[in-house]
Coordinates of C-alpha atoms in Angstrom, one line a residue:
Chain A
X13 CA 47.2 175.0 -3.0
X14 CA 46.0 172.7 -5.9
X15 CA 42.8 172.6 -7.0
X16 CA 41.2 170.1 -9.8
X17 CA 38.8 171.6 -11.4
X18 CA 35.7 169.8 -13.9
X19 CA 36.9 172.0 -17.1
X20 CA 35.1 172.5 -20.7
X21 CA 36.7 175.2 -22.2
X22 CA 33.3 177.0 -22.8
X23 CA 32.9 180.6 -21.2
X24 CA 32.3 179.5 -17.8
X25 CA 35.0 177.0 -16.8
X26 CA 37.4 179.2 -18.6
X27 CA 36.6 182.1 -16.7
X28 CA 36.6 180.4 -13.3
X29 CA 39.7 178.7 -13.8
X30 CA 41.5 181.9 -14.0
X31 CA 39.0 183.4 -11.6
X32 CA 40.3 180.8 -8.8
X33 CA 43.9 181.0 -9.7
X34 CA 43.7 184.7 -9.0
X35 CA 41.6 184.4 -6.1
X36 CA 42.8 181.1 -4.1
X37 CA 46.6 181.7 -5.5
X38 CA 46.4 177.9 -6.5
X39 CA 47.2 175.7 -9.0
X40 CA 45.1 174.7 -11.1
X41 CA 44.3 171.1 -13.0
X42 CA 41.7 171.1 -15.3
X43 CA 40.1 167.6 -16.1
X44 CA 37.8 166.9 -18.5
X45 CA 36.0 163.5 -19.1
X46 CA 34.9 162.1 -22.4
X47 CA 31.2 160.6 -21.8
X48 CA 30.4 161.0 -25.7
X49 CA 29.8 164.8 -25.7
X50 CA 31.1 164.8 -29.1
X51 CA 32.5 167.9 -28.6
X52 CA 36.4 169.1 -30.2
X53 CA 38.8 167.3 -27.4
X54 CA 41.9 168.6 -29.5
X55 CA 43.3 171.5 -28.4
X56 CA 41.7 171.8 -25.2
X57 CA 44.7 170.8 -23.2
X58 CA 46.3 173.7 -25.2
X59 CA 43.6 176.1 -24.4
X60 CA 43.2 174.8 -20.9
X61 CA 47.4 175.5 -20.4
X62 CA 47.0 178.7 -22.2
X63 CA 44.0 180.1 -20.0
X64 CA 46.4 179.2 -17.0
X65 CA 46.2 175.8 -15.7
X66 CA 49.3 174.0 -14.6
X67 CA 47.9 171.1 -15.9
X68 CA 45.5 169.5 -18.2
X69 CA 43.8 165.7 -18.1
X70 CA 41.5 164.4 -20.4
X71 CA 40.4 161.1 -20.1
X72 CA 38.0 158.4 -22.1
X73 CA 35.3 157.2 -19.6
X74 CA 32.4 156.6 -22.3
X75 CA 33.2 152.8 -22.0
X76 CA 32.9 152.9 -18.6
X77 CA 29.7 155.4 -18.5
X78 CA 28.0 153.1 -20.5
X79 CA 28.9 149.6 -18.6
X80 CA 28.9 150.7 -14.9
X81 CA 26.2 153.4 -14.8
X82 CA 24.3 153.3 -17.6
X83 CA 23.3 149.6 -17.8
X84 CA 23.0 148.9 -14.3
X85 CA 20.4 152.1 -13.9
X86 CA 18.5 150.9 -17.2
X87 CA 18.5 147.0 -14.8
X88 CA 15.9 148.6 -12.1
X89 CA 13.9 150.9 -14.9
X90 CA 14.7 153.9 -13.6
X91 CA 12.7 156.8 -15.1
X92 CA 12.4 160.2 -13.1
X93 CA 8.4 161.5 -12.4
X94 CA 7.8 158.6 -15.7
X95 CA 9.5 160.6 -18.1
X96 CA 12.7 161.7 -17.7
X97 CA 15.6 159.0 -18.7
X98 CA 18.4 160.7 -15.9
X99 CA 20.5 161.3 -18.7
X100 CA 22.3 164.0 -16.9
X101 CA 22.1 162.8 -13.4
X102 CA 23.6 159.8 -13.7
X103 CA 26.7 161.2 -15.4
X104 CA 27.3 163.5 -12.3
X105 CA 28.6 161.1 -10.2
X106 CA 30.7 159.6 -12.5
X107 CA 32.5 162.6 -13.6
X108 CA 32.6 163.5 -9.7
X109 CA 33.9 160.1 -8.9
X110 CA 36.9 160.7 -11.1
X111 CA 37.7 164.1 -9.8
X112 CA 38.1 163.1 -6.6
X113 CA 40.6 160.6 -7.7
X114 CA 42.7 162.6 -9.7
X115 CA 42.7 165.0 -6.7
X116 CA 44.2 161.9 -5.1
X117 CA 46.9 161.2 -7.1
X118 CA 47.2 164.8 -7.6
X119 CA 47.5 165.7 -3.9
X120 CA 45.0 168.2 -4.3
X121 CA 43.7 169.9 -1.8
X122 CA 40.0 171.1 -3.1
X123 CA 38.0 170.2 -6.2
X124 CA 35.7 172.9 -8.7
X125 CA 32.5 172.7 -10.9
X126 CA 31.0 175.2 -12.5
X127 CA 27.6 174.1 -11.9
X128 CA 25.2 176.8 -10.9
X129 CA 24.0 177.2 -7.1
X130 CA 20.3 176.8 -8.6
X131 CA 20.3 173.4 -10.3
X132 CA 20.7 169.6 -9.3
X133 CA 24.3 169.3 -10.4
X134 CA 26.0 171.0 -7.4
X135 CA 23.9 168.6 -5.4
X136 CA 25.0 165.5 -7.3
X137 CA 28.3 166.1 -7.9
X138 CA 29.2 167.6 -3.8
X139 CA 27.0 164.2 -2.9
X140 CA 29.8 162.3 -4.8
X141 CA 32.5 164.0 -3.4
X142 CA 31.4 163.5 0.0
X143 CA 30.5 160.1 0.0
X144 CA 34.3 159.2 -2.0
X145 CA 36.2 162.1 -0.1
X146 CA 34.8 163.2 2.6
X147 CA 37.2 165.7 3.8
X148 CA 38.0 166.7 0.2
X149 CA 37.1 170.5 -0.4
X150 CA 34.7 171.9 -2.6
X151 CA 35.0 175.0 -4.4
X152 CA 31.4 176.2 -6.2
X153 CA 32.1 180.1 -7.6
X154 CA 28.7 180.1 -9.1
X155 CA 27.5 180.1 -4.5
X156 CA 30.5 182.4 -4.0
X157 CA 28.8 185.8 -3.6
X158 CA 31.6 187.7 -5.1
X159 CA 32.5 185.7 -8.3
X160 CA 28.5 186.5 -9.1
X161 CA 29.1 190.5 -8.1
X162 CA 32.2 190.3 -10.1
X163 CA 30.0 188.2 -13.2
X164 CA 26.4 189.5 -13.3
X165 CA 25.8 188.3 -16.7
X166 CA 27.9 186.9 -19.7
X167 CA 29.0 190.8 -21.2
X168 CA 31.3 190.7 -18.1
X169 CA 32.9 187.4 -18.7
X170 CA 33.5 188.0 -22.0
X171 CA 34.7 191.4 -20.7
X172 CA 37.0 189.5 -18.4
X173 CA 38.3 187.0 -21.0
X174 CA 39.6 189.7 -22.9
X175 CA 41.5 191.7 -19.8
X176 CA 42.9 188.5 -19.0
X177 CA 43.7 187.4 -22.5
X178 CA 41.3 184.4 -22.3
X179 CA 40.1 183.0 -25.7
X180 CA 36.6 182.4 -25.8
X181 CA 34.6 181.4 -29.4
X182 CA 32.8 184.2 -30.6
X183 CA 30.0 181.9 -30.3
X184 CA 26.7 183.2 -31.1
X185 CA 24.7 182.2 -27.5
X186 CA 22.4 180.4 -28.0
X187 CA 18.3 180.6 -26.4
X188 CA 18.8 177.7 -24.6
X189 CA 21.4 175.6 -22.9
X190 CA 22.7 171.8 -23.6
X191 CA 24.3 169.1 -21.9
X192 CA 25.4 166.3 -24.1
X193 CA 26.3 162.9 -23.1
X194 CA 26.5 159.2 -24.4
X195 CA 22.9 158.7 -22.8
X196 CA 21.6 161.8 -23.9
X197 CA 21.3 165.8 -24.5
X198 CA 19.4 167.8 -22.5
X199 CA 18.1 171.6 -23.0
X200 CA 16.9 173.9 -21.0
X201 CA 16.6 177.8 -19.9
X202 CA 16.0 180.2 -22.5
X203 CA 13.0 179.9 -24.4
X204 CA 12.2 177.3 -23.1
X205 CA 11.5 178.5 -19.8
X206 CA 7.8 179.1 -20.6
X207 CA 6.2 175.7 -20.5
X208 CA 3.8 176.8 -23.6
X209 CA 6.7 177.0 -25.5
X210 CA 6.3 174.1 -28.3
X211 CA 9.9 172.5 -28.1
X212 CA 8.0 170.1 -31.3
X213 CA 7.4 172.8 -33.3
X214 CA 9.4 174.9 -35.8
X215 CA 10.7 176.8 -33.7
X216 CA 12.5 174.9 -31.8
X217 CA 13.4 172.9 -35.1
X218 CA 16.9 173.3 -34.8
X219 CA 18.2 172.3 -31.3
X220 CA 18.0 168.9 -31.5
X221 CA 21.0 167.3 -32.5
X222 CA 20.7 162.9 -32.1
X223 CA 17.0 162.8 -33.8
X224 CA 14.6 164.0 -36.3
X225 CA 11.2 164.8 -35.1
X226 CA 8.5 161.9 -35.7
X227 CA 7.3 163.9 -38.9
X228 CA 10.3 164.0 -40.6
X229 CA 10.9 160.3 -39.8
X230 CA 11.0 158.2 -42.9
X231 CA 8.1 156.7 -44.1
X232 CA 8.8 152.7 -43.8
X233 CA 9.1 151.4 -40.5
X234 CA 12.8 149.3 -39.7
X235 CA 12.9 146.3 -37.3
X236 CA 15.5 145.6 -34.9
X237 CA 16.0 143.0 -32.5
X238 CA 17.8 143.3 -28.9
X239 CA 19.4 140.4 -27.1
X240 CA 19.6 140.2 -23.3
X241 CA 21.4 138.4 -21.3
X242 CA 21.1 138.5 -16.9
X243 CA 19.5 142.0 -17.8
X244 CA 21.8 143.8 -20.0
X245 CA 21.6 144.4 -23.8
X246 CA 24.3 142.4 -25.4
X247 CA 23.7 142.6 -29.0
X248 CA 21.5 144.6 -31.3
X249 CA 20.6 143.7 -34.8
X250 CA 19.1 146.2 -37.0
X251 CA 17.3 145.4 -40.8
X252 CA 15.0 142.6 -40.2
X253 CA 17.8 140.0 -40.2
X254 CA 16.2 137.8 -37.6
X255 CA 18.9 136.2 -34.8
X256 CA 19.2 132.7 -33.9
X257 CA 16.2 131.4 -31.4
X258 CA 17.7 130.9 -28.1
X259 CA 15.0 128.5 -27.5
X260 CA 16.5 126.2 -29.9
X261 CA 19.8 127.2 -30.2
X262 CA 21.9 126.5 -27.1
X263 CA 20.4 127.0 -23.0
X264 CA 22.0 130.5 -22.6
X265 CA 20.4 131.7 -26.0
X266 CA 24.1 133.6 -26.7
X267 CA 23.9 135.8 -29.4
X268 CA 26.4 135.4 -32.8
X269 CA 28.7 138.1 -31.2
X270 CA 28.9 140.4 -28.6
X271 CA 28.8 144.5 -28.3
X272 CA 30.3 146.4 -25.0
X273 CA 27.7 148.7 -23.7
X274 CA 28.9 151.3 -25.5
X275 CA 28.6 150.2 -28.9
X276 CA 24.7 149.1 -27.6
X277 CA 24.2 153.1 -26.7
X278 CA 25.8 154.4 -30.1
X279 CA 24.0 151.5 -32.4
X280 CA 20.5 152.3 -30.6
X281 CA 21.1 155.9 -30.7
X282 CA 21.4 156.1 -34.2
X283 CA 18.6 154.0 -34.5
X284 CA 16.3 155.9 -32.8
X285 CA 17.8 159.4 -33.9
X286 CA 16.7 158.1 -37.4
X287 CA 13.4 157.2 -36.4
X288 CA 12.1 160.3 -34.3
X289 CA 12.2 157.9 -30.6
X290 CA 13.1 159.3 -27.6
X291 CA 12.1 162.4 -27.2
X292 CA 10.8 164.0 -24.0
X293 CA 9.3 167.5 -22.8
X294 CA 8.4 167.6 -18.9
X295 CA 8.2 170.3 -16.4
X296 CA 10.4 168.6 -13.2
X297 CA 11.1 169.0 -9.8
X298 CA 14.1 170.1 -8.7
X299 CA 15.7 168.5 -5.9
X300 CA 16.6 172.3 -4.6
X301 CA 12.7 172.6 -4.6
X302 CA 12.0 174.5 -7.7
X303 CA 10.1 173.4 -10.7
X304 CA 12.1 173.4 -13.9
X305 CA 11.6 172.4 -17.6
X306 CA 13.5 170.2 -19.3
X307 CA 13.8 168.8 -22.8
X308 CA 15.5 165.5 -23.8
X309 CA 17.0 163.6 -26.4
X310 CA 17.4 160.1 -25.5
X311 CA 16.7 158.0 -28.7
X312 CA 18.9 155.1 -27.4
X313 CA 18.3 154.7 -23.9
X314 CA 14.8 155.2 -24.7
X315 CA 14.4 152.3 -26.8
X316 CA 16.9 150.2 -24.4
X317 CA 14.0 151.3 -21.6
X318 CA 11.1 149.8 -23.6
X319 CA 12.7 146.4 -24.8
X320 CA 13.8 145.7 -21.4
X321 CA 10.8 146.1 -19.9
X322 CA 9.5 143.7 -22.5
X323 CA 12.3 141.2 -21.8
X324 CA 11.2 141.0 -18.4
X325 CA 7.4 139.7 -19.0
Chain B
X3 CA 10.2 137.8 -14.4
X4 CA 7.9 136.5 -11.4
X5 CA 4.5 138.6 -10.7
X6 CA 5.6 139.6 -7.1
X7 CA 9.1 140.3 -7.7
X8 CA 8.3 142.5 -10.7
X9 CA 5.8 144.5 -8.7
X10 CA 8.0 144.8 -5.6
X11 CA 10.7 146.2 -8.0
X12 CA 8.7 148.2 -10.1
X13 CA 6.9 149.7 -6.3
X14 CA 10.7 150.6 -6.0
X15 CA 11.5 152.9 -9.4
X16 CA 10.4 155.6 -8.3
X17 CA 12.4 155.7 -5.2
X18 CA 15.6 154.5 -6.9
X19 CA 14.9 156.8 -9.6
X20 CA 14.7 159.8 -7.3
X21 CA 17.9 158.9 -5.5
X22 CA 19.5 159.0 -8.6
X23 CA 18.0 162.6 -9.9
X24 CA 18.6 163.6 -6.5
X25 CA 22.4 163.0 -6.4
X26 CA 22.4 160.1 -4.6
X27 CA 24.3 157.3 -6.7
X28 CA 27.1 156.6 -4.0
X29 CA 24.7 156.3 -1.3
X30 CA 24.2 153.1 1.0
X31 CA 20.4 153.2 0.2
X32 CA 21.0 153.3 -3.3
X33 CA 23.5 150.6 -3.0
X34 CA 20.7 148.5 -1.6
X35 CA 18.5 148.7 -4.0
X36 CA 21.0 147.4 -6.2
X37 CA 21.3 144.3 -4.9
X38 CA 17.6 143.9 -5.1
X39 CA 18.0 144.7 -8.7
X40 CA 20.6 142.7 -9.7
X41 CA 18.9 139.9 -8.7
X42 CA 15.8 140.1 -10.2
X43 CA 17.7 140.3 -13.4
X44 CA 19.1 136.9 -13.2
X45 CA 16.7 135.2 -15.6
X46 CA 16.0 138.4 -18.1
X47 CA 17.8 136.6 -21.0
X48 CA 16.6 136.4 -24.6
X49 CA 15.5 138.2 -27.6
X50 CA 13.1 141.6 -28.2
X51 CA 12.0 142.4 -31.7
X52 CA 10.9 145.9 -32.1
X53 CA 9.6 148.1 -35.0
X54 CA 10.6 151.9 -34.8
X55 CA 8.3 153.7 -37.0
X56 CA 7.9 157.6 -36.8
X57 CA 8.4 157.8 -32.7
X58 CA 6.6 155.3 -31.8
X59 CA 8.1 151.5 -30.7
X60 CA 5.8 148.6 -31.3
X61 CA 7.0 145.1 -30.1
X62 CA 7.0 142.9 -32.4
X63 CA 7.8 139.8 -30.6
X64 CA 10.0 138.0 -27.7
X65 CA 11.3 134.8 -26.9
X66 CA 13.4 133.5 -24.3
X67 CA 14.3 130.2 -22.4
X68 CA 13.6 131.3 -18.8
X69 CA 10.2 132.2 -20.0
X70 CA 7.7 131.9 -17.3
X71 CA 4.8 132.2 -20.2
X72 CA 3.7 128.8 -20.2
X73 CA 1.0 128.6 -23.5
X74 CA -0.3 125.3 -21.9
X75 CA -1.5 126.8 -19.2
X76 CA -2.6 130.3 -20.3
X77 CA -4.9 128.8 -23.2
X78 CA -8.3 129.7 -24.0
X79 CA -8.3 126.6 -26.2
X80 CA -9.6 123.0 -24.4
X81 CA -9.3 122.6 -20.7
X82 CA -5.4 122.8 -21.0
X83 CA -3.1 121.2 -18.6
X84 CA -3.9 119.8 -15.2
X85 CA -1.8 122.6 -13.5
X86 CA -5.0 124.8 -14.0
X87 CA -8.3 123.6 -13.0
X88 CA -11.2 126.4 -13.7
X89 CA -13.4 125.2 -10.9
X90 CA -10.7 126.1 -8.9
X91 CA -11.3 129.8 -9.5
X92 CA -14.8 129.7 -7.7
X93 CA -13.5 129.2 -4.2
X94 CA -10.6 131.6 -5.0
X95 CA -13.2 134.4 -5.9
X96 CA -15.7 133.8 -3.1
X97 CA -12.3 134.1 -0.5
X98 CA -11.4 137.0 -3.0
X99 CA -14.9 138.8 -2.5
X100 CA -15.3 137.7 1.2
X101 CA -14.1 141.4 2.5
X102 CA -16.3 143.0 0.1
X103 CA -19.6 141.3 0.8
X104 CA -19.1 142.2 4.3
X105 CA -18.1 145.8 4.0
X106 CA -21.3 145.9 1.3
X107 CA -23.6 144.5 4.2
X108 CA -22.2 147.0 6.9
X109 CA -23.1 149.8 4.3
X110 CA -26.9 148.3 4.1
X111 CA -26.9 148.1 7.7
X112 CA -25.9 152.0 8.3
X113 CA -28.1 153.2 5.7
X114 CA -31.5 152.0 7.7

């Protein structure tokens, strides 16, 4: 058997990658898509090979992130319960997407994630799958009641990276979770569980990583202009430098140059990481039904939200 | 963008943005919508000037050539073009109000 499975190299895909190559006798490729985590891409093949896959693929998709999800979602304004940018959820299905095409190639029989049987992820990536493969199989250890028996809590998989010679950073775990993309990072769990927890204060001063908090924002405002064409963000000039009027200057109103969508996301996450924008603190419903909270970091998309919505008056 | 097809979309973000949250990007419904979307993006083509200061975003102007802001007709100074005549709003009010007068006269009626 052959399974592909949606790999990290954190604690958890580590552990279940060997966990399913024991339990399902299989072999196992690990993929891993780049959709601007930012995390250390070298060396995970190695470490991926090590910990016992038969194979390791790691691919770029950021370009495509940005240009065939991320614009066309930011086209119909989509903002969850009028706060939350999707960040996560509309990665899902990409990442899923993929999978299921490797499997292809791959002649795989089954596909993992490591997504946990309490959150939206499962949902949105198995939706994927079913809709692209519908007889492709599933595997989700974090539902299997044994692999949760076997891994009550993280003293265990550490435990169990050791027996099985797995290395795992001697990471310090942090009181709270992240997922980082090109669109955004979100937190959750931990202290932040209790909804009076100030994520804006002090505290919580250090988990952000793509902006500074309005207060530390520097003092002078900065303009920047955004150019639109048919509803996507073409071109975005920061400083004050003021563009050509596409009143005057030609019927289509085309910009001096153009930037792929993924440029757009990196330029205007900068910007807005510099200037405090973008971030968001909501308690959420779950499509499994619960309530959970969530913090976000979307400096980029955030602006691209507002100045399309202006474009459109 | 035109009133009715901005508020038909906009009635719609919600829904799309659920179906999204909720997993459902690869969906025929979804799909849909997208259509719809892409559409009523056809004219959204120009330029946004923004100020980022501290958090916040403040516009600081926009300009494009499929504008449907038409300054002749939306000023306050002079009568303005032709396209706009303000005795015109009378008759559009009374028809406006018609359903409320009566619903305000069945109210009088009840209370006696």
């Amino acid at each position: 058997m052959k399974i592909v499975l949606a790999y990290s190299g954190g604690l958890d895909t580590s552990i279940i990658l060997a966990w399913l190559k024991q339990n399902y006798d299989a072999e196992i490729i690990t993929f891993c898509a780049d959709i601007g985590q930012e995390e250390e891409l070298d060396g995970l093949k190695d470490k991926a090979l090590r910990t016992g896959a038969a194979k390791c693929i790691i691919e770029d998709l950021r370009e495509e992130f940005a240009r065939d999800f991320i614009f066309p979602m930011f086209q119909g304004g989509a903002i969850y319960e009028g706060q939350y940018f999707l960040g996560t959820s509309i990665a899902r299905p990409l990442i899923a997407k993929r999978m299921v095409e490797i499997a292809r190639a791959q002649s795989a029989e089954a596909i993992a994630h490591g997504a946990t049987g309490k959150g939206n992820d499962q949902v949105r990536f198995e939706l994927t799958a079913a809709a692209l493969a519908p007889k492709l199989k599933v595997i989700a250890p974090w539902r299997n009641e044994k692999f949760r028996k076997q891994f009550p809590g993280r003293a265990e998989m550490i435990a169990f990276a050791n027996e099985n010679k797995i290395q795992v950073e001697a990471s310090v775990s942090k009181p709270y979770s992240m997922d980082r993309n090109l669109l955004h990072i979100s937190f959750e769990s931990g202290m932040l569980e209790d909804p009076w927890f100030d994520a804006s204060g002090p505290e919580a001063r250090d988990m952000y990583k793509l902006s500074v908090s309005p207060e530390d924002a520097p003092g002078e405002a900065e303009y920047l202009e955004l150019h639109f064409e048919s509803g996507d963000c073409t071109f975005v000039a920061a400083g004050g430098a003021s563009s050509p009027d596409p009143a005057t200057d030609g019927v289509a109103g085309a910009p001096p140059s153009k930037m792929s969508p993924l440029v757009i996301m990196q330029t205007l996450n900068k910007l807005g990481g510099k200037y405090g924008i973008g971030r968001v603190d909501i308690v959420e419903n779950r499509f499994v039904g619960m309530k959970g909270r969530g913090v976000y970091e979307t400096p980029g998309g955030a602006i691209l939200h507002f100045a399309h919505r202006q474009m459109e008056r | 963008m035109d009133r009715e097809v901005m508020q038909l979309r906009d009635s719609l973000i919600p829904k799309y943005s659920a179906l999204i949250y909720n997993g459902f990007w690869f969906s025929p419904e979804r799909e849909a919508l997208q259509v719809l979307v892409t559409e009523s993006q056809r004219d959204i083509t120009g330029v946004v000037r923004l100020k980022l200061y501290k958090g916040n975003m403040i516009v600081a102007g926009r300009k494009s050539p499929k504008s449907l802001y038409d300054p002749k007709i939306a000023t306050m100074e002079g009568e303005g073009a032709e396209k706009y005549d303000q005795s015109d709003a009378t008759g559009f009010i009374r028809l406006s109000a018609l359903r409320l007068k009566v619903r305000a006269a069945r109210k009088s009626l009840t209370k006696k």
